[in-house]
PDB file of C-alpha atoms in Angstrom:
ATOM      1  CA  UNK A1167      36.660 -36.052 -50.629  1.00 71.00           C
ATOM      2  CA  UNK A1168      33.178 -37.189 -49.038  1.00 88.00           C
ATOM      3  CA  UNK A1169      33.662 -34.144 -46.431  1.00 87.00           C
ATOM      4  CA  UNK A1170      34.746 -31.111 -48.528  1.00 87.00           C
ATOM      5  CA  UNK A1171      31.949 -32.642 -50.703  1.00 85.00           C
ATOM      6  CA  UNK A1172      29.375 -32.340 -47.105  1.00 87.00           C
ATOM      7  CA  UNK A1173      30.650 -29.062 -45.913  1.00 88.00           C
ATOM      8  CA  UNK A1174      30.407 -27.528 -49.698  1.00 90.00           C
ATOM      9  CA  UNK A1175      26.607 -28.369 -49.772  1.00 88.00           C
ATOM     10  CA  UNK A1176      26.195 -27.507 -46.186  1.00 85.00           C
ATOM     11  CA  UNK A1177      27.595 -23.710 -47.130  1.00 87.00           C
ATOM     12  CA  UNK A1178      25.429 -23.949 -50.720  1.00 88.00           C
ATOM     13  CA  UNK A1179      22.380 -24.790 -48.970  1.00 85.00           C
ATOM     14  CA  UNK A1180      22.884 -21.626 -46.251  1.00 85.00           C
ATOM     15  CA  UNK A1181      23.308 -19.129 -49.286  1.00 86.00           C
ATOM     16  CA  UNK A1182      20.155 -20.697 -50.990  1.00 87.00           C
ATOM     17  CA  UNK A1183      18.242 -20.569 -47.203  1.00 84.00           C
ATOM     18  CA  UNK A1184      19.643 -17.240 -47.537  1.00 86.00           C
ATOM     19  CA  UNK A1185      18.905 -15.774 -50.640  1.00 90.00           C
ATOM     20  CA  UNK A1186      15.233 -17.321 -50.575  1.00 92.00           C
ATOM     21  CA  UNK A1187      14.383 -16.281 -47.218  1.00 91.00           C
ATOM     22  CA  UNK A1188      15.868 -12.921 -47.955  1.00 91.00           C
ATOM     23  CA  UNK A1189      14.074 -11.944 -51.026  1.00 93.00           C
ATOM     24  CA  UNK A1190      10.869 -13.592 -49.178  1.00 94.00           C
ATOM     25  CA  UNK A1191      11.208 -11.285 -46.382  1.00 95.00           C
ATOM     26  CA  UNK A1192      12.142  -8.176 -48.496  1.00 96.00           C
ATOM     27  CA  UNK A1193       8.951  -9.010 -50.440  1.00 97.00           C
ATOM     28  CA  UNK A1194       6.632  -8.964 -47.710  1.00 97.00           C
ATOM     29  CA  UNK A1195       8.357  -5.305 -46.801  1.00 97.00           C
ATOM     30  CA  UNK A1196       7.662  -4.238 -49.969  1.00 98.00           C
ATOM     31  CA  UNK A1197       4.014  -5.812 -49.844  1.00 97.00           C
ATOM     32  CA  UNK A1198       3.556  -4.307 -46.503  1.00 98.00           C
ATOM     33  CA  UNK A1199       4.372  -0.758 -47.442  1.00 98.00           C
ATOM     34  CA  UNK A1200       1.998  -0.893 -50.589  1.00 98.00           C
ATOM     35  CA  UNK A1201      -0.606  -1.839 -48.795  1.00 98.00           C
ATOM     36  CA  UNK A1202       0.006   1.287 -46.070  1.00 98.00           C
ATOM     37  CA  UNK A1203       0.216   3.334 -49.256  1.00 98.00           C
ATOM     38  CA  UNK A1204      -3.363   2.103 -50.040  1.00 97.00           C
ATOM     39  CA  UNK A1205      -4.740   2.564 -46.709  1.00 97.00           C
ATOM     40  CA  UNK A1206      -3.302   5.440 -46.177  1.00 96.00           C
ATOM     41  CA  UNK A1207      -4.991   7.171 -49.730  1.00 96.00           C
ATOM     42  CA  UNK A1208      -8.489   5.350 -48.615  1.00 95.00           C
ATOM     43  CA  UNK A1209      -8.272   6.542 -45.509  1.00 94.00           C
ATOM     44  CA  UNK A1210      -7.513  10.507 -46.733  1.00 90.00           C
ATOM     45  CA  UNK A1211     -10.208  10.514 -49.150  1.00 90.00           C
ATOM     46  CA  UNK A1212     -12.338  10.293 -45.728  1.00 91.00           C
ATOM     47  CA  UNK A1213     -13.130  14.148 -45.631  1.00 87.00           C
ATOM     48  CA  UNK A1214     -14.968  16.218 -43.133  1.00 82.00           C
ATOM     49  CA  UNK A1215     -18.251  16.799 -45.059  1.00 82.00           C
ATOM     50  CA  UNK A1216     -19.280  19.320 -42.594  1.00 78.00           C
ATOM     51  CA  UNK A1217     -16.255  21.546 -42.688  1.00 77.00           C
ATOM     52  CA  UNK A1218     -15.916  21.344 -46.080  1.00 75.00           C
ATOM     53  CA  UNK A1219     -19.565  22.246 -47.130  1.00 76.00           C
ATOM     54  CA  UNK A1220     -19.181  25.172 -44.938  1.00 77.00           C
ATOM     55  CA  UNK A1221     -16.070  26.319 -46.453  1.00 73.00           C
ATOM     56  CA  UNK A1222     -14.188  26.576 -43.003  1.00 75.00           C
ATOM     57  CA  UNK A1223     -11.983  23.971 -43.556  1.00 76.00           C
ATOM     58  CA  UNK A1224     -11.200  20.830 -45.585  1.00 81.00           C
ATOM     59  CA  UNK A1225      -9.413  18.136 -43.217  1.00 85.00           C
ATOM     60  CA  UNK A1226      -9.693  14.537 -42.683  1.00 88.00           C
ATOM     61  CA  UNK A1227     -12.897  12.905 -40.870  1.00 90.00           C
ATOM     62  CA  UNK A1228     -10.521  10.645 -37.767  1.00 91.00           C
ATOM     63  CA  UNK A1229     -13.343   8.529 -37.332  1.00 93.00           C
ATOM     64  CA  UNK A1230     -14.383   7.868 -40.923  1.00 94.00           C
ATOM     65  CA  UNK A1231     -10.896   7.397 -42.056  1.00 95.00           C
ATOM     66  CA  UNK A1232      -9.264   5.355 -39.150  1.00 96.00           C
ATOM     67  CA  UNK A1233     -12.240   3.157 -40.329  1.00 96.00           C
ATOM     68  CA  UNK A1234     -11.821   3.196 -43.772  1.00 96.00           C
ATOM     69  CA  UNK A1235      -7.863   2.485 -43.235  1.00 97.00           C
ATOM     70  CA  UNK A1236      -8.530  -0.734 -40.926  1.00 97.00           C
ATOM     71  CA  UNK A1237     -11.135  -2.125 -43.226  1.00 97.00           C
ATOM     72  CA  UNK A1238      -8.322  -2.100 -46.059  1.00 97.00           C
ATOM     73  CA  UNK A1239      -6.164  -3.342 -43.754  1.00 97.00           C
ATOM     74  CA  UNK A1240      -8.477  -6.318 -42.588  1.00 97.00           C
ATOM     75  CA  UNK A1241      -9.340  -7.050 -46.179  1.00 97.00           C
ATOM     76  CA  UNK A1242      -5.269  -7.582 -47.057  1.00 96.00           C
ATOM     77  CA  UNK A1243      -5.570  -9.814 -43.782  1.00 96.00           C
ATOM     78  CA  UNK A1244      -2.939  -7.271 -42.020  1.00 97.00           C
ATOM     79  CA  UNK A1245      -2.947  -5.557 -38.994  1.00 97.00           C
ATOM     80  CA  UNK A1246      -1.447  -2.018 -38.404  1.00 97.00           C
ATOM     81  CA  UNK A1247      -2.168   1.502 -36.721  1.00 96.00           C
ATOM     82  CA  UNK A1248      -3.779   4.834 -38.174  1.00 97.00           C
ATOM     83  CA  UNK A1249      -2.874   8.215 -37.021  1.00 96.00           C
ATOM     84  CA  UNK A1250      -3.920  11.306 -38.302  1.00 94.00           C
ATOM     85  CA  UNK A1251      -1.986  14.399 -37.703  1.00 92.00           C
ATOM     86  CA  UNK A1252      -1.539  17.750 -38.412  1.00 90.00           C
ATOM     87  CA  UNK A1253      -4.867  19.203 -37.656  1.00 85.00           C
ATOM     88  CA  UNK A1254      -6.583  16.168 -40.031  1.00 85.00           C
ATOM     89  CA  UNK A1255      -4.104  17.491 -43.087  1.00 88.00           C
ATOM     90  CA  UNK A1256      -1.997  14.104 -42.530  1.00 93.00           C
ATOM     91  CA  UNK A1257      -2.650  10.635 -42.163  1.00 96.00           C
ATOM     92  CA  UNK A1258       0.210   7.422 -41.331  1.00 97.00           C
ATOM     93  CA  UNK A1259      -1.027   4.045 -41.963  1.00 98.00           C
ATOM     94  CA  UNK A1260       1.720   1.493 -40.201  1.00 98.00           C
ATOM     95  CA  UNK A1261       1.341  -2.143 -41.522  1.00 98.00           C
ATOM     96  CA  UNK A1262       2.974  -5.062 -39.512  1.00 98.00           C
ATOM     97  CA  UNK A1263       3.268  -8.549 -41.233  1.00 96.00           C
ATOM     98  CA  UNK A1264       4.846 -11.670 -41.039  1.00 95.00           C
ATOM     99  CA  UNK A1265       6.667 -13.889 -43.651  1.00 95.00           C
ATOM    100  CA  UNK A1266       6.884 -17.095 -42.840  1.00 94.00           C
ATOM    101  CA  UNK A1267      10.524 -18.372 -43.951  1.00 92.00           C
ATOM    102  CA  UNK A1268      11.404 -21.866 -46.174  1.00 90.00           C
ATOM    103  CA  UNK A1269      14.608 -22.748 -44.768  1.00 85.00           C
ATOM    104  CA  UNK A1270      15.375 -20.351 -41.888  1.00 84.00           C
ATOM    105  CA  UNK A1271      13.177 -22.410 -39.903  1.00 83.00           C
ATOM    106  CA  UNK A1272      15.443 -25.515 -39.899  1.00 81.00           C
ATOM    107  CA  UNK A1273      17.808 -22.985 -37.219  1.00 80.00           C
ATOM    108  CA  UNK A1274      14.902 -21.301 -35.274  1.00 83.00           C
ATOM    109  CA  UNK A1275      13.828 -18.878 -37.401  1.00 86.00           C
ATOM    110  CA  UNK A1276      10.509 -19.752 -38.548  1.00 90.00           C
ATOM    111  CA  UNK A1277       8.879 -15.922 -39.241  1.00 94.00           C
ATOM    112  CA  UNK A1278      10.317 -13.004 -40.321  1.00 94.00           C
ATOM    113  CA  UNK A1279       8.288  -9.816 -38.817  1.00 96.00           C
ATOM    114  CA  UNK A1280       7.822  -6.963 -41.808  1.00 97.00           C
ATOM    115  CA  UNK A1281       6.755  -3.513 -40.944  1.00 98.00           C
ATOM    116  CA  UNK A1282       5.335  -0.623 -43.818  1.00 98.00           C
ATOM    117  CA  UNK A1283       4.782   3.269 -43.159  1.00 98.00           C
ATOM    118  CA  UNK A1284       3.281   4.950 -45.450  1.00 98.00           C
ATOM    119  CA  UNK A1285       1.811   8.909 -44.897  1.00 96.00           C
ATOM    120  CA  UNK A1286      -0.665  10.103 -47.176  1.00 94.00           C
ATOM    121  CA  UNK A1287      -1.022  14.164 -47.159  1.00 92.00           C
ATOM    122  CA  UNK A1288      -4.490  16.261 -47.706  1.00 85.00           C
ATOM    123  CA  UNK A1289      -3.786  19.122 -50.105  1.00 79.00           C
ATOM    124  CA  UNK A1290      -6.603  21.370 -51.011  1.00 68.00           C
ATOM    125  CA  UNK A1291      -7.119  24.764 -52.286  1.00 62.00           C
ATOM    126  CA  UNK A1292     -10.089  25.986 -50.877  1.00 52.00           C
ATOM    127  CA  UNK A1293     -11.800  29.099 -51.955  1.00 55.00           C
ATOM    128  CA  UNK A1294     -10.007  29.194 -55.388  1.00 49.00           C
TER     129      UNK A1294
END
């Protein structure tokens, strides 16, 4: 009796570990996309003020909004990359993260690396 009762709370514990560490780590995914979203919207509102004044062109300033973007990220104590694509009409904020697990650490597993992509998009109508 004593060891059907130790191996059934040795399996109940690993679906606990499981489920909490799980939804932990799925969590922090979720956390780290919403953040790229962020970043990646502060970073497009970041426009060219010399293009656009002129009316040649409204497109993203790299410098101004790579900056912008890693200041949101530093704030939300993150780190990620910024790239802007698409002649400045496109900007993808990556966010990497870590959870750091409850019970997967008792077997070795004591973080859980998240990533989040997010791509904001500039669209304008110039002229009109």
């Amino acid at each position: 009796m004593s060891l059907f009762f130790a191996v059934t709370t040795v399996a109940i514990l690993m679906v606990m570990g499981l489920l909490v560490d799980g939804g932990g780590a799925l969590n922090a995914a979720n956390r780290a996309t919403s953040i790229a979203q962020e970043a990646a919207r502060t970073a497009g509102q970041q426009l060219d003020p010399a293009q656009a004044i002129e009316g040649t062109a409204i497109t993203i300033d790299p410098d101004a909004a790579t900056g912008a973007a890693q200041d949101y990220l530093a704030t939300a104590n993150v780190t990620g990359n910024v790239e802007i694509t698409d002649g400045g009409q496109s900007i993808t904020v990556t966010v990497h993260d870590t959870y750091n697990t409850l019970f997967a650490q008792f077997v070795g597993k004591g973080t859980i690396h998240v990533t989040g992509t997010a791509t904001a998009q500039l669209h304008t109508q110039a002229g009109g």
